[in-house]
XYZ file of C-alpha atoms in Angstrom:
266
model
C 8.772 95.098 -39.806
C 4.953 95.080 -38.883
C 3.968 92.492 -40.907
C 6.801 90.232 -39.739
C 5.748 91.333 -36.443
C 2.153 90.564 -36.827
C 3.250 87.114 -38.364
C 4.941 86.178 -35.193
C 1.900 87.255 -32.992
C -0.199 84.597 -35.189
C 2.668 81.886 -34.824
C 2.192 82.315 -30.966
C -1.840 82.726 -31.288
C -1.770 79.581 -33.349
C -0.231 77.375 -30.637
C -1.621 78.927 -28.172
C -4.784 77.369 -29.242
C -3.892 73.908 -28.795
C -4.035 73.922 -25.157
C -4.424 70.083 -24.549
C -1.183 69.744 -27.083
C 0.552 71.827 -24.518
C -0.993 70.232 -21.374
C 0.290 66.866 -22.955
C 4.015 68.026 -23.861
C 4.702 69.631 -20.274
C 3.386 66.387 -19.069
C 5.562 64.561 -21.360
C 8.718 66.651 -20.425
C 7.804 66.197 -16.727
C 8.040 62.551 -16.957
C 11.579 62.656 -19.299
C 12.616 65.096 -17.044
C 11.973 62.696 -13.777
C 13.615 59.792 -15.842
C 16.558 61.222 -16.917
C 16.842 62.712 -13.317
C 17.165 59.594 -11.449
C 19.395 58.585 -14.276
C 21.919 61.204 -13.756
C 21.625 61.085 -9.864
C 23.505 57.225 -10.691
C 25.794 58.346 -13.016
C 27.029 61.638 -10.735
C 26.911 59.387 -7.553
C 29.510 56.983 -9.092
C 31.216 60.147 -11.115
C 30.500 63.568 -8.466
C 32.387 65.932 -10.841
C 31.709 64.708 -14.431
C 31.933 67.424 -16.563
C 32.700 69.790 -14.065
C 29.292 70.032 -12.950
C 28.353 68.782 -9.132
C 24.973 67.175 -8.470
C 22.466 70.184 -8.372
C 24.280 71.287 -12.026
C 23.783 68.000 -13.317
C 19.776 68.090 -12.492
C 19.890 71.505 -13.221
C 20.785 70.655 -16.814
C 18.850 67.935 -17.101
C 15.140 70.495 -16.422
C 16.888 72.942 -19.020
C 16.984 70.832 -21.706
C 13.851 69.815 -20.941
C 12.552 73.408 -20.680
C 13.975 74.269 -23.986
C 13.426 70.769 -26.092
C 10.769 72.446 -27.772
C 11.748 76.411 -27.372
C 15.027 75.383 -29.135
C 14.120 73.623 -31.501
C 16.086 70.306 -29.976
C 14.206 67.459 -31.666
C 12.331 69.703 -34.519
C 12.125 73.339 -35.517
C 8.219 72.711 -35.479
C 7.918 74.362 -38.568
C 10.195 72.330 -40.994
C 7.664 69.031 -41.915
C 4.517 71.947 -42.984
C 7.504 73.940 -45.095
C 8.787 70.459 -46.864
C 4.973 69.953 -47.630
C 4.481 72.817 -49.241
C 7.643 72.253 -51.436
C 6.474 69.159 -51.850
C 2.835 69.807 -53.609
C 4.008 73.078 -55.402
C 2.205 75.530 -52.833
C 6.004 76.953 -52.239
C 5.971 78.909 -55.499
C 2.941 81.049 -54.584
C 5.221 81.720 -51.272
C 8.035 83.036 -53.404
C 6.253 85.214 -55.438
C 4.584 87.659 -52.466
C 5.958 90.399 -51.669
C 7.199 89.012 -48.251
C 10.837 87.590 -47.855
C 10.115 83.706 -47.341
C 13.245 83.049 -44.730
C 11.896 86.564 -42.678
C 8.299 85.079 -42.924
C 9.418 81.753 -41.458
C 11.311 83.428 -38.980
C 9.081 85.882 -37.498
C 6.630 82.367 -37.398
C 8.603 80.554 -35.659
C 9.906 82.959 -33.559
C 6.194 83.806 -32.422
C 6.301 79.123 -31.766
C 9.063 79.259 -29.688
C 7.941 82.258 -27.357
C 4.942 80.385 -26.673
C 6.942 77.271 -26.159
C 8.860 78.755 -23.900
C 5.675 80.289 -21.436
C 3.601 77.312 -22.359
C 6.068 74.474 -22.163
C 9.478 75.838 -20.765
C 8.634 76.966 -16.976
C 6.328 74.436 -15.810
C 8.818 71.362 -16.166
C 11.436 73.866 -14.712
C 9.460 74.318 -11.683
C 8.267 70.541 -11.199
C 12.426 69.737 -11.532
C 12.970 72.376 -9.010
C 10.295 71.999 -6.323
C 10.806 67.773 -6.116
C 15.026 67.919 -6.710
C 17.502 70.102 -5.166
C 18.617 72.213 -8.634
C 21.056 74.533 -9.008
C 19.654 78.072 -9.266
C 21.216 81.311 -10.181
C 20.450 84.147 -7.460
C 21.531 86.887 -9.402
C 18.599 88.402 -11.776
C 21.712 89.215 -14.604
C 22.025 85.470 -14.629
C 18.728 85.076 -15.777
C 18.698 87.552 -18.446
C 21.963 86.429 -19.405
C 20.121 83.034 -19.803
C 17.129 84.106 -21.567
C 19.317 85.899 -23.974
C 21.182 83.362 -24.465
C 17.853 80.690 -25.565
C 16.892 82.813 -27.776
C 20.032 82.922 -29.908
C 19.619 79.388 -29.494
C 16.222 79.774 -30.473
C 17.534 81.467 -33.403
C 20.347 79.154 -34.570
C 17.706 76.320 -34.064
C 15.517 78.208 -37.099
C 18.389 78.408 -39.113
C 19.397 75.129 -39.059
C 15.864 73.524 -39.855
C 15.613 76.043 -42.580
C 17.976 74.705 -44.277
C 16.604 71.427 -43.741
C 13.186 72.068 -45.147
C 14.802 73.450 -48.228
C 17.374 70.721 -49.414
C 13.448 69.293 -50.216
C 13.891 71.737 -53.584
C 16.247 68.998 -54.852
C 15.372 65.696 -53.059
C 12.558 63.469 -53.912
C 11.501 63.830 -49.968
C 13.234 66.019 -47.438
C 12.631 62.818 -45.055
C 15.678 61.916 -45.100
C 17.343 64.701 -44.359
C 15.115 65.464 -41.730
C 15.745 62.658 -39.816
C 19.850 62.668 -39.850
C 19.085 66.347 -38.561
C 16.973 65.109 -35.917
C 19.951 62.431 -34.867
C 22.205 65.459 -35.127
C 20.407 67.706 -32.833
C 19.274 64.952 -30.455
C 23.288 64.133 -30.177
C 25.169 66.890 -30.104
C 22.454 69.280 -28.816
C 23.708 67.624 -25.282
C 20.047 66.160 -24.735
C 21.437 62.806 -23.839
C 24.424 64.128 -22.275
C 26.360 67.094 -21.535
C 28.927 67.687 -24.407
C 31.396 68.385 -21.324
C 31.602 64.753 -20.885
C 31.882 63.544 -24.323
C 35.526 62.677 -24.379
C 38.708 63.767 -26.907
C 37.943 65.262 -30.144
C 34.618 64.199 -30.220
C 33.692 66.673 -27.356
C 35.945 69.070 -29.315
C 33.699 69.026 -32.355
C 30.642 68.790 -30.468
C 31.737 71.966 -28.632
C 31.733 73.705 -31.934
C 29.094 72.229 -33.778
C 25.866 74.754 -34.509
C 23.702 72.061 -31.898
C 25.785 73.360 -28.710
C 24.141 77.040 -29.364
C 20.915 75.489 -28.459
C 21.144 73.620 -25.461
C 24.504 73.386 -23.530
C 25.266 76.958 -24.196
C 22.365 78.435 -22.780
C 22.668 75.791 -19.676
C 26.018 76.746 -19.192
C 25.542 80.496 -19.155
C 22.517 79.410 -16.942
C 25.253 77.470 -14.147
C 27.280 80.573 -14.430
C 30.440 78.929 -16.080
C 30.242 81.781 -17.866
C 30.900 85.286 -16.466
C 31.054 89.189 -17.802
C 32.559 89.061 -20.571
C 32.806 85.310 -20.993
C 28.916 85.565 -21.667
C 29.658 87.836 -24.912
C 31.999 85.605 -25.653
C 28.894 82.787 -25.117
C 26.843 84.836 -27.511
C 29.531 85.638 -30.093
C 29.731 81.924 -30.557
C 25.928 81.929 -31.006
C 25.732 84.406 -33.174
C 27.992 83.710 -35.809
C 26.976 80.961 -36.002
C 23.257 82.294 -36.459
C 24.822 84.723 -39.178
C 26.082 81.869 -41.025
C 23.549 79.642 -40.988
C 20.748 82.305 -42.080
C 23.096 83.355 -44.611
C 23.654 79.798 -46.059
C 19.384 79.810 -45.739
C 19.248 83.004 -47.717
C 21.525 81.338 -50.159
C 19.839 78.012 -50.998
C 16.392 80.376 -51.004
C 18.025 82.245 -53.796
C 18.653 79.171 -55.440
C 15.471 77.524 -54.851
C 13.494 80.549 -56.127
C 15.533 80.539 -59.671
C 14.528 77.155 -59.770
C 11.180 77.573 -59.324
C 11.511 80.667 -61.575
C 12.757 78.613 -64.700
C 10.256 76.222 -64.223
C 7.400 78.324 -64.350
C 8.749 79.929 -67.358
């Protein structure tokens, strides 16, 4: 557990170094943030209740997602495009053969990423949103550690599905592919565009159950307080599992990948 512990430390040192990176997203998020704002304030003028959210949800969700594009994981684990490289080139089988467990490694990396992300990129577009619009905000403290709870199993879920990702690259030419029908995927049914309460039928059915909603309209959700006592477990059962099925299906294709690479080298 130290080393995985120290590994995460260096994934937050290392992007804590690129200051001017970070200066540039928040900026970047700030100005999505305002567009997407002044969209929704046209859509929720014409529709007040759409999704079941009033105004100061709808902006409310609007500076989450923008808070947690990069903490989740929304648009790119950050980690998956160095990890295809590496099973790209070869460098991957040096990986597999230290004693350190290659999914725990990435994790504990990543994990370290999307703390950062969250201090570095996550609370300054919040505040902008919610000094300049009138946002909903939860006045109970519980609220907000149900909330932070609940991003990081969406943090979680969001490593598990990029994992995967980066390691369909053992049997593809390039992982490219792949990584950008995830990146549709996410973008989509994430709810970055749009809430998936407003997608309509059994497309917002699916969406609703897809591993995406754990990273973004989840945690919102939890954060508007459409979920209460024990409808937040219930919020982070559906998290969860999926997390343990996703990591599992990660530790499965690792296995896989590292016979592969074993009968290779042999």
């Amino acid at each position: 557990m130290r080393l995985y512990a120290t590994v995460a430390a260096g994934g937050f040192r290392r992007h804590a170094t690129y200051r001017v990176a970070t200066a540039a997203g928040v900026f970047t998020n700030t100005v999505f943030g305002f567009i997407l704002s002044y969209t929704y304030i046209a859509l929720w003028d014409v529709r007040p209740t759409l999704g079941g959210y009033d105004m100061a949800d709808a902006l409310a969700y609007v500076w989450i997602g923008q808070a947690l594009i990069t903490v989740c994981g929304l648009m790119g684990g950050g980690f998956e495009e160095e990890l295809i490289e590496r099973i790209r080139t070869g460098d991957i089988a040096v990986d597999l053969y230290r004693p350190a467990d290659l999914q725990a490694w990435w994790f504990a990396a990543n994990l370290g990423r999307a703390a950062y992300q969250l201090l570095g990129r996550g609370i300054a577009p919040m505040l902008f949103g919610a000094l300049v619009f009138d946002l909903t905000l939860p006045s109970s403290p519980w609220t907000w550690l149900a909330f932070l709870g609940s991003v990081t199993l969406g943090a979680i879920v969001s490593f598990a599905v990029w994992y995967l990702v980066a390691m369909s690259a053992f049997w593809l030419l390039d992982g490219q592919g792949v990584l950008q029908v995830a990146w549709l995927g996410g973008l989509f049914f994430s709810g970055m565009l749009l809430p998936l309460n407003v997608f309509p039928g059994a497309l917002g059915e699916l969406a609703r159950v897809l591993p995406w909603a754990s990273m973004l309209q989840v945690p919102a959700d939890v954060y508007l307080g459409r979920y209460e006592g024990w409808g937040v477990l219930g919020a982070y059962a559906f998290q969860g599992c999926w997390a343990v099925v996703l990591l599992a299906a990660g530790r499965a294709v690792q296995a896989a990948a590292t016979r592969k690479v074993v009968v290779q080298g042999g």
